[in-house]
XYZ file of C-alpha atoms in Angstrom:
767
model
C 47.709 36.497 -19.477
C 44.991 33.748 -19.782
C 45.444 32.341 -16.507
C 44.954 35.718 -15.271
C 41.929 36.391 -17.369
C 40.355 33.632 -16.260
C 41.338 34.153 -12.288
C 39.242 37.861 -12.836
C 36.396 36.172 -14.532
C 35.535 33.778 -11.666
C 36.394 36.095 -9.266
C 33.761 38.333 -10.879
C 30.893 35.564 -11.086
C 31.428 34.856 -7.381
C 31.115 38.605 -6.370
C 28.121 38.898 -8.575
C 26.852 35.237 -6.810
C 27.151 37.160 -3.245
C 25.614 40.283 -4.282
C 22.036 38.022 -5.347
C 22.571 35.961 -2.178
C 20.422 38.049 0.055
C 17.583 37.861 -2.658
C 17.745 33.983 -3.111
C 16.111 32.747 -0.518
C 13.090 34.914 -1.240
C 13.075 33.585 -4.900
C 13.345 29.973 -3.728
C 10.283 30.776 -1.710
C 8.344 32.609 -4.492
C 8.855 30.093 -6.660
C 7.940 27.061 -4.085
C 5.037 29.017 -3.346
C 3.998 29.449 -6.945
C 4.712 25.771 -7.828
C 2.356 24.339 -4.815
C -0.432 26.962 -5.275
C -0.408 25.931 -9.344
C -0.506 21.967 -8.131
C -3.829 22.437 -5.764
C -6.568 22.016 -8.157
C -4.971 18.806 -9.831
C -5.653 16.952 -6.531
C -9.085 15.802 -5.625
C -9.539 16.124 -1.585
C -7.483 13.225 0.113
C -8.277 10.994 2.762
C -7.773 12.885 6.167
C -7.973 16.715 5.176
C -11.850 17.030 5.508
C -11.781 15.671 9.158
C -8.379 18.240 9.619
C -10.721 21.041 8.313
C -13.705 20.208 10.115
C -12.152 19.512 13.452
C -10.401 22.825 12.588
C -13.745 25.147 11.456
C -15.784 23.690 14.319
C -13.180 24.820 17.059
C -12.903 27.815 15.802
C -16.410 28.915 15.892
C -17.847 26.637 18.801
C -14.609 25.870 20.955
C -16.160 22.395 20.924
C -13.262 19.673 20.584
C -15.568 16.451 20.891
C -14.379 15.478 17.419
C -11.412 13.746 17.878
C -9.002 12.211 14.624
C -5.754 11.815 16.796
C -4.170 14.872 16.638
C -4.029 18.246 18.725
C -6.010 21.130 17.077
C -3.606 24.022 16.631
C -2.726 23.482 12.401
C -6.401 22.426 12.091
C -7.535 25.733 13.391
C -4.653 27.301 11.410
C -6.066 25.801 7.716
C -9.659 26.562 8.655
C -8.714 29.975 9.571
C -9.910 31.382 6.238
C -13.243 29.579 6.771
C -14.224 31.602 9.792
C -16.024 34.498 8.394
C -17.213 32.896 5.382
C -21.064 33.028 5.861
C -22.109 30.517 3.371
C -20.613 27.744 5.370
C -23.284 25.788 7.648
C -21.968 23.475 10.289
C -24.703 20.881 10.441
C -24.989 20.211 14.494
C -28.512 18.694 14.059
C -27.170 15.533 12.456
C -26.772 12.250 14.632
C -23.023 12.295 13.613
C -22.426 14.861 15.431
C -24.199 14.096 18.584
C -22.424 10.555 17.940
C -18.825 12.139 17.630
C -18.400 10.624 14.205
C -15.423 12.048 13.006
C -15.884 10.626 9.860
C -19.505 10.598 9.054
C -19.843 14.539 10.371
C -17.133 15.927 7.918
C -19.027 14.507 5.235
C -22.151 16.008 6.137
C -20.414 19.384 6.281
C -18.820 19.132 2.716
C -20.984 16.883 0.831
C -24.449 17.031 2.074
C -25.094 20.623 3.327
C -24.270 22.426 -0.458
C -21.057 24.177 1.583
C -18.565 25.112 -1.388
C -16.462 22.164 -0.644
C -13.855 22.803 -3.372
C -13.037 26.258 -2.633
C -12.815 25.155 1.648
C -10.190 22.875 0.423
C -8.202 25.156 -1.507
C -8.463 27.861 0.668
C -7.215 25.098 3.754
C -4.198 24.170 1.384
C -2.974 27.526 0.859
C -2.453 28.115 4.848
C -1.157 24.794 4.711
C 1.439 25.592 1.221
C 2.102 29.226 3.703
C 3.575 26.606 6.910
C 5.381 25.005 4.409
C 6.819 28.114 2.942
C 7.329 28.876 6.714
C 9.286 25.592 7.030
C 11.819 26.652 4.270
C 12.793 29.784 5.958
C 13.331 28.270 9.187
C 15.544 25.295 7.473
C 17.305 28.695 5.956
C 18.047 30.202 9.131
C 18.693 27.207 11.255
C 21.838 26.344 8.237
C 22.950 29.386 7.884
C 23.521 29.388 11.769
C 25.023 25.885 11.232
C 27.723 26.827 8.412
C 26.896 30.202 6.990
C 24.524 31.256 4.489
C 25.762 29.223 1.565
C 24.406 25.935 3.409
C 21.611 27.588 4.764
C 20.542 28.448 1.218
C 21.549 25.066 -0.069
C 19.514 23.348 2.828
C 16.547 25.689 2.009
C 17.212 24.907 -1.939
C 17.445 20.712 -1.149
C 14.022 21.070 0.894
C 12.055 22.967 -1.984
C 13.096 20.180 -4.504
C 11.971 17.362 -2.417
C 8.928 15.869 -3.747
C 7.985 14.476 -0.797
C 7.766 17.771 1.165
C 6.218 19.379 -1.587
C 3.798 16.772 -1.706
C 2.063 17.466 2.224
C 2.901 20.546 2.085
C -0.457 21.792 -0.027
C -2.696 19.328 1.604
C -4.786 19.814 4.658
C -3.001 17.567 7.526
C -0.705 18.143 10.799
C 2.300 17.034 9.246
C 3.990 19.856 7.633
C 2.732 22.427 10.950
C 4.186 19.597 13.326
C 7.626 19.747 10.914
C 7.905 23.560 11.015
C 7.348 23.874 14.945
C 9.450 20.884 15.802
C 12.430 22.238 13.501
C 11.595 26.070 14.620
C 12.206 24.260 17.946
C 15.761 22.889 17.022
C 16.981 26.091 15.508
C 16.045 28.090 18.871
C 17.000 25.549 21.148
C 20.459 25.164 19.702
C 20.631 29.013 20.228
C 19.264 28.968 23.647
C 22.613 25.806 24.217
C 24.829 28.467 22.944
C 23.273 31.298 24.912
C 21.303 30.259 27.275
C 19.499 33.857 27.628
C 15.802 34.454 29.500
C 14.576 35.196 26.407
C 15.422 32.413 24.553
C 14.448 30.179 27.691
C 10.712 31.724 26.786
C 10.986 31.289 23.205
C 12.275 27.446 23.208
C 9.629 26.924 25.158
C 6.291 28.385 23.071
C 7.591 27.058 20.154
C 8.460 23.319 21.968
C 4.410 24.237 22.992
C 3.434 25.077 19.670
C 5.096 21.740 18.424
C 3.174 19.593 21.387
C 0.043 21.238 20.243
C 0.305 20.275 16.936
C 1.048 16.607 16.847
C 1.351 13.982 19.545
C 4.306 12.464 18.113
C 6.143 15.650 19.002
C 6.545 15.181 22.445
C 9.200 12.489 21.161
C 11.436 15.815 20.523
C 11.349 16.668 24.252
C 13.513 14.278 26.161
C 16.607 14.379 23.402
C 16.339 18.403 23.449
C 16.833 18.212 27.009
C 19.452 15.707 27.228
C 21.186 17.639 24.810
C 21.070 20.645 26.987
C 21.982 18.652 29.953
C 25.090 17.334 28.062
C 26.280 20.805 26.609
C 25.572 22.648 30.254
C 26.348 20.115 32.935
C 23.700 18.848 35.684
C 23.767 21.749 38.426
C 20.667 23.664 39.858
C 21.168 26.363 37.108
C 20.660 24.190 34.108
C 17.758 22.518 36.085
C 16.255 25.983 36.524
C 16.576 26.729 32.829
C 15.372 23.611 31.842
C 12.289 23.418 34.079
C 11.301 27.077 33.018
C 11.312 26.150 29.263
C 9.398 23.076 29.973
C 6.843 25.160 31.974
C 6.566 27.189 29.424
C 5.781 24.890 26.807
C 3.334 23.140 28.907
C 1.602 26.692 29.789
C 1.633 27.351 25.748
C -0.014 24.375 25.004
C -2.657 24.514 27.944
C -3.692 28.212 26.712
C -4.314 26.844 23.603
C -6.822 24.252 24.912
C -8.279 27.530 26.823
C -6.515 26.368 30.125
C -8.983 23.691 30.454
C -9.342 22.281 34.160
C -11.642 19.253 34.804
C -11.730 15.380 36.013
C -10.875 12.851 33.316
C -10.879 8.851 33.291
C -13.312 8.905 36.737
C -10.572 10.596 38.516
C -11.927 12.823 41.579
C -10.057 16.065 40.741
C -9.721 18.384 37.495
C -6.799 17.316 35.638
C -4.991 20.128 33.042
C -5.512 19.357 29.342
C -7.960 16.888 30.126
C -9.250 16.555 25.984
C -5.747 16.187 25.362
C -4.755 13.405 27.087
C -8.119 12.291 26.425
C -7.898 12.170 22.832
C -3.911 11.117 23.132
C -5.325 7.880 25.232
C -8.104 6.876 22.306
C -5.450 7.911 19.521
C -3.263 5.151 20.611
C -5.906 2.541 21.309
C -8.212 3.154 18.455
C -6.451 4.685 15.640
C -4.509 1.070 14.356
C -4.293 0.372 10.723
C -2.899 -2.649 8.543
C -0.108 -1.855 6.847
C 1.485 -2.599 3.603
C 5.356 -3.294 2.698
C 6.713 -5.121 -0.210
C 3.107 -6.911 -1.107
C 2.407 -8.252 2.628
C -0.323 -6.807 4.625
C -0.071 -6.706 8.455
C -1.618 -5.581 11.295
C 1.323 -5.795 13.450
C 3.365 -3.488 11.627
C 7.269 -3.971 10.406
C 10.354 -2.286 12.172
C 11.509 -2.778 8.318
C 8.774 0.137 7.265
C 10.342 3.293 7.872
C 13.733 2.748 6.806
C 12.266 0.777 3.226
C 10.387 4.231 3.181
C 13.248 6.472 3.592
C 15.053 4.335 1.236
C 12.381 3.973 -1.239
C 10.854 7.197 -1.385
C 13.391 10.120 -0.421
C 15.471 11.265 -3.530
C 18.571 9.129 -4.521
C 21.110 12.391 -4.908
C 19.691 13.659 -1.952
C 19.971 10.581 0.319
C 23.312 10.029 -0.763
C 24.191 13.723 -0.009
C 22.441 13.329 3.584
C 24.094 9.963 4.264
C 27.689 11.175 3.519
C 26.879 14.000 5.226
C 25.668 12.851 8.236
C 28.380 10.400 8.501
C 31.025 12.658 7.995
C 29.519 15.729 10.372
C 29.013 13.251 13.374
C 32.354 11.829 13.303
C 34.091 15.147 13.324
C 31.393 17.332 15.325
C 29.172 15.074 16.981
C 29.495 16.829 20.866
C 29.039 20.631 19.325
C 25.622 19.709 17.372
C 23.776 16.859 19.418
C 21.120 19.344 19.428
C 20.572 18.945 15.910
C 20.931 15.160 15.210
C 19.773 13.339 18.154
C 16.024 14.764 18.455
C 15.443 13.409 14.768
C 17.671 10.447 15.224
C 15.463 9.481 18.564
C 12.255 9.993 16.257
C 13.348 7.914 13.872
C 14.393 4.962 16.296
C 10.576 5.452 18.202
C 8.886 5.284 14.968
C 10.287 2.496 14.020
C 10.100 0.363 17.351
C 6.841 1.440 17.406
C 5.407 -0.190 14.425
C 2.487 2.509 13.670
C 3.025 1.874 10.085
C 1.298 4.528 8.066
C 3.102 6.650 5.985
C 6.608 8.230 5.029
C 4.672 11.504 5.851
C 5.441 10.532 9.677
C 9.228 10.974 8.907
C 8.947 14.648 8.160
C 10.456 16.089 11.269
C 13.607 14.831 10.743
C 13.659 16.017 6.777
C 15.582 18.887 7.844
C 18.255 17.028 9.257
C 18.468 15.341 6.237
C 18.677 18.893 4.465
C 21.278 20.175 6.274
C 23.895 17.189 6.231
C 23.210 17.009 2.337
C 24.100 20.858 2.020
C 26.951 20.256 4.404
C 27.790 17.458 1.611
C 27.000 19.440 -1.111
C 29.348 22.342 0.267
C 32.381 19.984 0.741
C 32.022 18.609 -2.948
C 31.788 22.072 -4.133
C 35.190 23.344 -2.154
C 37.050 20.590 -4.004
C 37.860 22.183 -7.321
C 36.454 21.516 -11.049
C 35.639 17.663 -10.103
C 33.955 18.122 -6.749
C 32.011 21.132 -8.622
C 30.588 18.574 -11.490
C 29.425 16.153 -9.154
C 27.419 18.813 -6.960
C 26.054 19.836 -9.687
C 25.342 16.803 -11.161
C 23.743 15.717 -8.038
C 21.457 18.879 -8.085
C 20.895 18.757 -11.490
C 19.751 14.910 -10.710
C 17.305 16.289 -7.693
C 15.359 19.190 -10.145
C 15.062 16.368 -12.790
C 13.240 14.070 -10.253
C 11.287 17.325 -8.965
C 10.192 18.357 -12.623
C 9.011 14.865 -13.844
C 6.542 14.042 -10.844
C 5.454 17.193 -10.753
C 2.376 17.763 -9.607
C 1.858 14.341 -8.759
C 4.835 14.766 -6.066
C 2.732 12.475 -3.829
C 3.142 9.174 -6.093
C 6.878 9.718 -5.981
C 9.620 6.569 -5.639
C 13.056 6.355 -6.485
C 15.109 4.992 -9.415
C 16.495 1.717 -6.889
C 12.775 0.264 -6.355
C 11.822 1.322 -10.070
C 10.342 4.975 -9.735
C 6.972 6.066 -9.401
C 5.085 3.277 -11.713
C 6.575 0.618 -9.295
C 5.959 2.448 -6.141
C 2.861 0.364 -5.597
C 4.902 -2.656 -4.754
C 6.621 -1.389 -2.214
C 4.517 1.101 -0.306
C 0.620 2.250 -0.474
C -1.307 4.419 1.413
C -0.194 8.177 1.672
C 2.916 7.308 0.026
C 0.844 6.953 -3.240
C -2.646 6.712 -3.184
C -4.565 9.159 -0.942
C -7.489 9.584 -3.028
C -5.552 12.752 -5.007
C -7.245 11.541 -8.709
C -10.590 11.516 -8.196
C -11.061 14.108 -10.793
C -9.135 11.597 -13.458
C -11.602 9.287 -12.535
C -14.699 11.602 -13.487
C -12.803 12.657 -16.859
C -12.041 8.824 -17.812
C -16.123 8.089 -17.061
C -17.484 10.952 -18.687
C -15.056 10.157 -21.845
C -15.500 6.954 -22.286
C -19.623 7.429 -21.435
C -19.750 4.393 -19.242
C -23.347 4.390 -17.375
C -22.133 2.736 -14.571
C -19.028 1.652 -12.228
C -18.181 -0.103 -9.410
C -15.721 1.759 -7.524
C -13.976 1.435 -4.594
C -12.348 4.644 -3.496
C -9.700 5.160 -0.813
C -10.765 8.990 -0.308
C -12.964 11.027 1.583
C -15.340 12.027 -0.751
C -18.285 9.315 -0.527
C -18.532 8.215 -4.130
C -20.908 5.455 -4.440
C -22.870 5.810 -1.309
C -25.214 9.142 -2.971
C -24.261 11.466 -5.753
C -21.529 13.746 -4.883
C -22.087 16.996 -7.551
C -18.344 18.162 -7.654
C -17.866 14.512 -9.127
C -20.355 13.539 -11.384
C -19.827 9.752 -11.349
C -22.467 6.887 -11.746
C -21.315 4.582 -9.219
C -22.018 1.712 -7.623
C -20.352 0.869 -3.856
C -18.089 -1.789 -3.704
C -16.168 -2.404 -0.236
C -15.282 -1.240 2.458
C -18.871 0.391 1.618
C -21.823 -1.134 2.378
C -21.930 -3.392 -1.165
C -25.142 -5.682 -1.545
C -24.619 -8.292 -3.856
C -20.564 -8.190 -3.887
C -18.983 -11.495 -4.870
C -15.239 -11.170 -4.154
C -14.323 -14.534 -5.529
C -16.428 -13.853 -9.052
C -17.218 -10.340 -9.463
C -20.311 -9.337 -11.878
C -19.479 -8.200 -15.383
C -18.849 -4.161 -15.926
C -17.019 -1.737 -15.192
C -14.606 -1.079 -12.107
C -12.279 1.187 -10.615
C -10.407 0.570 -7.312
C -8.019 2.790 -5.219
C -4.384 1.130 -5.041
C -4.901 0.687 -1.413
C -8.112 -0.986 -1.395
C -6.430 -3.318 -4.495
C -3.133 -4.071 -2.260
C -5.871 -5.155 0.659
C -4.988 -2.285 3.238
C -6.829 0.981 4.866
C -10.245 0.079 6.080
C -11.067 -3.413 4.365
C -11.669 -6.107 6.760
C -10.348 -8.772 4.331
C -6.991 -7.884 2.691
C -7.993 -9.989 -0.570
C -10.995 -8.557 -1.050
C -9.935 -7.102 -4.615
C -7.599 -10.119 -4.738
C -9.728 -11.088 -8.245
C -8.083 -7.926 -9.738
C -4.923 -8.684 -8.601
C -4.584 -11.029 -11.429
C -5.876 -8.894 -14.541
C -4.579 -6.137 -16.525
C -6.118 -3.264 -16.479
C -7.835 -0.986 -19.008
C -6.218 2.228 -17.294
C -4.021 2.947 -14.227
C -5.610 6.811 -13.683
C -2.576 8.847 -11.981
C -0.926 5.740 -10.701
C -3.338 5.592 -7.932
C -6.646 4.291 -9.236
C -6.973 1.380 -11.548
C -9.858 0.565 -13.808
C -10.442 -2.726 -14.748
C -13.664 -4.156 -17.755
C -15.335 -8.144 -16.411
C -16.493 -9.403 -19.609
C -19.438 -11.645 -19.555
C -18.699 -15.145 -19.501
C -20.251 -18.712 -19.459
C -18.715 -21.811 -18.747
C -18.530 -24.713 -16.882
C -17.238 -24.718 -13.262
C -15.341 -27.829 -11.670
C -15.400 -28.003 -8.091
C -13.028 -30.166 -6.007
C -14.895 -31.951 -3.327
C -12.298 -34.372 -2.179
C -10.234 -34.364 -0.275
C -12.359 -31.785 1.868
C -13.319 -28.988 2.494
C -15.191 -27.122 -0.539
C -18.137 -25.368 -1.207
C -21.461 -26.878 -1.027
C -23.183 -26.719 -4.552
C -25.831 -23.658 -3.430
C -22.967 -21.436 -2.637
C -21.198 -21.986 -5.689
C -24.348 -21.577 -7.740
C -24.611 -18.394 -6.007
C -21.375 -17.210 -6.478
C -21.301 -17.760 -10.168
C -24.534 -16.989 -10.973
C -25.827 -17.178 -14.848
C -21.900 -17.763 -15.654
C -22.389 -21.258 -14.647
C -23.132 -23.597 -17.617
C -22.236 -26.580 -15.760
C -21.504 -27.865 -12.193
C -18.727 -30.399 -12.149
C -17.526 -32.474 -8.595
C -14.819 -33.901 -8.450
C -11.651 -35.669 -6.621
C -8.530 -33.473 -7.326
C -6.761 -36.135 -5.539
C -6.911 -38.757 -8.464
C -7.111 -35.903 -11.651
C -9.084 -33.621 -13.372
C -11.784 -33.472 -15.450
C -11.517 -31.153 -18.758
C -15.193 -29.654 -19.503
C -15.601 -28.720 -23.486
C -15.311 -24.567 -23.806
C -14.071 -22.229 -21.089
C -13.793 -23.961 -17.111
C -13.238 -22.671 -14.069
C -11.415 -24.671 -11.492
C -12.151 -23.730 -7.803
C -9.719 -25.262 -5.268
C -9.424 -24.564 -1.418
C -6.311 -25.113 1.093
C -4.243 -28.112 0.164
C -6.573 -29.008 -3.062
C -4.614 -26.537 -5.117
C -1.455 -28.167 -4.397
C -2.368 -31.575 -5.906
C -3.329 -30.064 -9.237
C -1.856 -27.048 -9.543
C 1.149 -28.435 -11.834
C -1.521 -29.722 -13.998
C -3.212 -26.695 -14.684
C -0.061 -24.873 -15.068
C 0.942 -27.193 -17.741
C -2.411 -27.059 -19.052
C -1.983 -23.036 -19.300
C -4.997 -21.975 -16.719
C -4.853 -18.603 -15.475
C -4.920 -18.192 -11.796
C -7.678 -15.496 -11.433
C -8.094 -15.672 -7.702
C -6.239 -16.339 -4.402
C -6.390 -15.993 -1.012
C -2.599 -15.288 0.229
C -3.389 -13.519 3.660
C -5.896 -16.262 4.984
C -4.733 -16.221 8.486
C -5.979 -20.380 7.898
C -4.160 -21.527 4.630
C -6.600 -24.664 4.812
C -9.387 -22.433 4.265
C -8.153 -20.317 1.290
C -9.339 -20.244 -2.303
C -8.120 -20.411 -5.407
C -9.552 -19.795 -9.027
C -8.188 -21.097 -11.967
C -9.634 -20.398 -15.751
C -8.936 -22.806 -18.325
C -10.272 -21.489 -21.944
C -11.002 -24.865 -24.496
C -10.150 -26.947 -21.437
C -10.581 -30.260 -23.706
C -9.013 -29.119 -26.746
C -5.723 -28.385 -24.542
C -6.064 -32.575 -23.290
C -3.909 -33.817 -26.183
C -1.416 -31.365 -26.179
C -0.954 -32.054 -22.410
C 0.619 -35.426 -22.821
C 3.733 -36.178 -22.822
C 3.968 -39.139 -25.081
C 0.798 -39.844 -27.593
C 0.062 -43.350 -28.348
C -2.032 -44.118 -31.907
C -5.821 -43.882 -31.594
C -7.162 -45.958 -29.392
C -10.772 -45.465 -28.247
C -12.173 -48.538 -25.747
C -16.032 -49.291 -26.597
C -16.786 -46.465 -28.627
C -16.903 -44.403 -25.106
C -13.485 -43.078 -24.170
C -10.283 -42.551 -26.141
C -6.695 -42.639 -24.760
C -4.878 -39.517 -26.035
C -1.516 -40.445 -23.830
C 0.223 -40.371 -20.731
C 3.143 -38.608 -18.805
C 5.162 -39.302 -15.503
C 4.684 -36.897 -12.907
C 6.962 -38.050 -10.231
C 10.457 -39.494 -10.908
C 9.812 -44.159 -11.368
C 12.914 -44.257 -8.648
C 12.695 -47.836 -6.620
C 11.533 -47.209 -2.908
C 9.950 -43.855 -3.825
C 6.281 -42.761 -4.461
C 5.379 -42.688 -8.578
C 2.714 -41.422 -10.261
C 1.194 -41.948 -13.973
C -0.803 -39.455 -15.867
C -3.228 -40.779 -18.030
C -5.131 -38.420 -20.804
C -8.362 -39.492 -22.429
C -11.247 -37.681 -24.477
C -14.929 -38.735 -23.801
C -16.168 -39.774 -26.678
C -19.976 -40.840 -25.695
C -21.944 -40.870 -22.545
C -20.947 -43.623 -19.961
C -23.842 -45.874 -19.580
C -22.446 -47.205 -15.884
C -19.927 -46.465 -13.786
C -16.632 -47.132 -14.996
C -12.772 -47.302 -13.762
C -9.965 -46.272 -15.740
C -6.792 -48.567 -14.632
C -3.353 -48.131 -15.276
C -1.507 -51.841 -13.672
C 2.507 -52.124 -13.613
C 2.369 -55.638 -15.356
C 4.770 -58.503 -15.573
C 5.064 -59.973 -19.346
C 2.458 -62.628 -18.720
C -0.029 -60.071 -17.639
C 0.193 -60.727 -13.976
C -0.578 -57.255 -12.165
C 2.507 -55.876 -10.112
C 0.949 -52.562 -8.849
C -2.574 -51.927 -9.561
C -4.085 -48.351 -9.582
C -7.778 -47.671 -10.804
C -10.287 -45.040 -10.386
C -12.273 -42.203 -12.400
C -11.809 -38.432 -10.426
C -15.076 -37.183 -11.939
C -18.868 -39.041 -11.717
C -19.015 -41.080 -14.767
C -22.937 -39.409 -15.697
C -21.246 -35.969 -15.290
C -18.973 -36.152 -18.097
C -20.055 -35.528 -21.553
C -18.898 -36.285 -25.192
C -16.232 -34.186 -26.082
C -14.651 -33.704 -22.278
C -11.406 -34.579 -21.628
C -9.890 -36.600 -18.374
C -6.452 -36.552 -16.721
C -6.598 -39.376 -14.278
C -3.988 -39.748 -11.647
C -2.682 -43.436 -10.984
C -0.420 -43.278 -7.946
C 1.543 -46.090 -7.582
C 2.712 -46.136 -4.043
C 6.463 -47.208 -3.968
C 7.861 -48.093 -6.994
C 9.088 -52.043 -6.597
C 12.708 -52.164 -6.472
C 12.540 -55.379 -8.294
C 10.686 -55.755 -11.698
C 10.857 -58.928 -14.006
C 12.608 -58.375 -17.567
C 9.634 -57.283 -20.194
C 7.427 -55.811 -17.746
C 5.267 -52.675 -19.055
C 2.401 -50.428 -18.252
C -1.341 -51.180 -19.170
C -3.818 -49.206 -18.738
C -7.861 -49.298 -20.264
C -11.354 -48.612 -18.456
C -13.476 -51.622 -17.333
C -17.232 -51.351 -16.038
C -17.727 -51.375 -12.288
C -20.634 -53.700 -11.995
C -21.194 -56.888 -12.154
C -18.326 -58.987 -13.599
C -16.297 -55.476 -14.196
C -15.831 -56.414 -17.986
C -13.045 -54.357 -19.498
C -14.040 -52.202 -22.695
C -12.325 -52.971 -25.709
C -10.829 -51.575 -28.633
C -11.471 -52.076 -32.255
C -8.837 -54.578 -32.700
C -10.193 -57.213 -29.932
C -7.519 -55.792 -27.075
C -8.861 -54.642 -24.117
C -5.518 -52.800 -22.628
C -2.971 -50.276 -24.081
C 0.867 -51.034 -23.252
C 3.800 -48.731 -22.863
C 7.280 -49.236 -21.660
C 8.923 -48.164 -18.714
C 11.086 -44.839 -18.931
């Protein structure tokens, strides 16, 4: 009876779910739209949005497409539709930027110089993109229903709605979601056309493909795989060729119609060409829009084959990724022939994206995501069909994905999965539109207001021209940093004050000419991290000595050093870093270049010096600067030595604090000993610190003398580490041989300075 009762209850629940099923897609779309609309005010205008809105609005009002931004105009126009009847919006065509076709400065004039309602304009455009995102969910649901029934369609739709990457871009004014929508619509209709090749569907697939091609240039990558899919299904014959040609002709006419059936010469050709603007912008995009990319801490101007695979693995939620991979593997193994139209275009798209190495962001992979949702939904269905254990697994994966969604919302753009440490570690893997697209400017404005900061240096990766001129919507007392013109900026040693730097610029990409522009800050702990994208620092005013390695060359000249460090510099010390380093009293900075750093880096690390600037991306490492900071440099001298003798002061001028071996003293191998000193009084004449490997009778077997710093630069209280390279350590040494060290005057008879005991050296045994 109990079993019968349980069975009846299960059937009752299933019947209830079936009755609710028709309403569930609408419910998912409504919740999705509500969440997207609620998140719009939480994000400032991102990098590309104002260019897209400007292009669309100008085209709708004038039909002029002179502002090339690297994409066809269809989605731009759809986003700008709500702005068309707004009489408040003025387009400043008198601006030089319009005549110059400047797609960066002219949008700045529209949104931030012309007193237009900028934030209202962005909100209106974003609402249109939200609606396109909702349509994408509906098409995914319909495609899934055709493939595997209503429950598979509903599951695919649910996975899409829970994906933070799709949600992030389904409320920003770009072409990414629009292209994903039109391509998914094309695949859905193409699949139906493959099964039922009716004339009406021939026209429908052509219209959909034409809309996709007019949405984004990369949509053309779907054309050949789609054609191959139907040729594979129908076989090659005249009827197949006629159908395919009809669909492609309809697509071409659709795109041409959106360009007003434009027909004119281009590239100096003597005859008119259809879609001339489309082709000219495509060539311009291919030739100019290539930016440096960042991947796993490295900056590249050539791009990387690993970029998109890493992006997929790092940013796709793990439960979705696991379901999609499992579902796709089984699906392709069992039915790859019957569903070739579903998997071939997105996988071909991914392959071309990887090989092209145009590494801008995960958003360029949005057209392949519907395949992941379908495969993931199929895997969920398989799990659900395996009784209680499978249902628990399916429920757990869905709960995990939902938890990802709840924890990241509304900062969906910053999502990274647990495999790379989550959103807080995303900057270690990717930046740009994968993490930081300028969306957290409101948080910077609030931070400045709460801290009552009167002036702050800003390098902002976004479309709002912070630092160039006052922007009423974002009252930030900003002073510009690169990539905007920044007179007086010193990247090696920035001036004291507050700094706010977008993490994309911090990592050295976007429009920066030097990837190490903000290397100084990469070695500092920020005062605050705003929204995971804007790092705020406070550089205190400090003064100290600057020690510059002058040998081996090259090194900065004295005038350049004084210009860079300004009032922070109290002493300038030039030294030979092949023979050691000075340890001035108080705070000291060590400025090194190229191979110089390798000579004294071990000593600086042992002293506890902090690396505060380096140039890992310098094309020629011989010219790469590094800067170390060392507090109480002279006070650390005594602790540096491994062996410390009793106090031994020579001539009242210098005290030996100890010695250490930096290379193993092995016969036939290069050897080096370091002696550590403290200067007790101003040196009255040039001197040399000696180290001799001496026989018992004092005869020098190996000699290493020198002074790494000019004698008249050293001051009482300074420390000194002197390197004594010994060449090849002798294989044969007489019994009782030992090291002797001291100092002597270089002039005249080169008299040695003596200890109070009368000795002119201190000896210590061989190790």
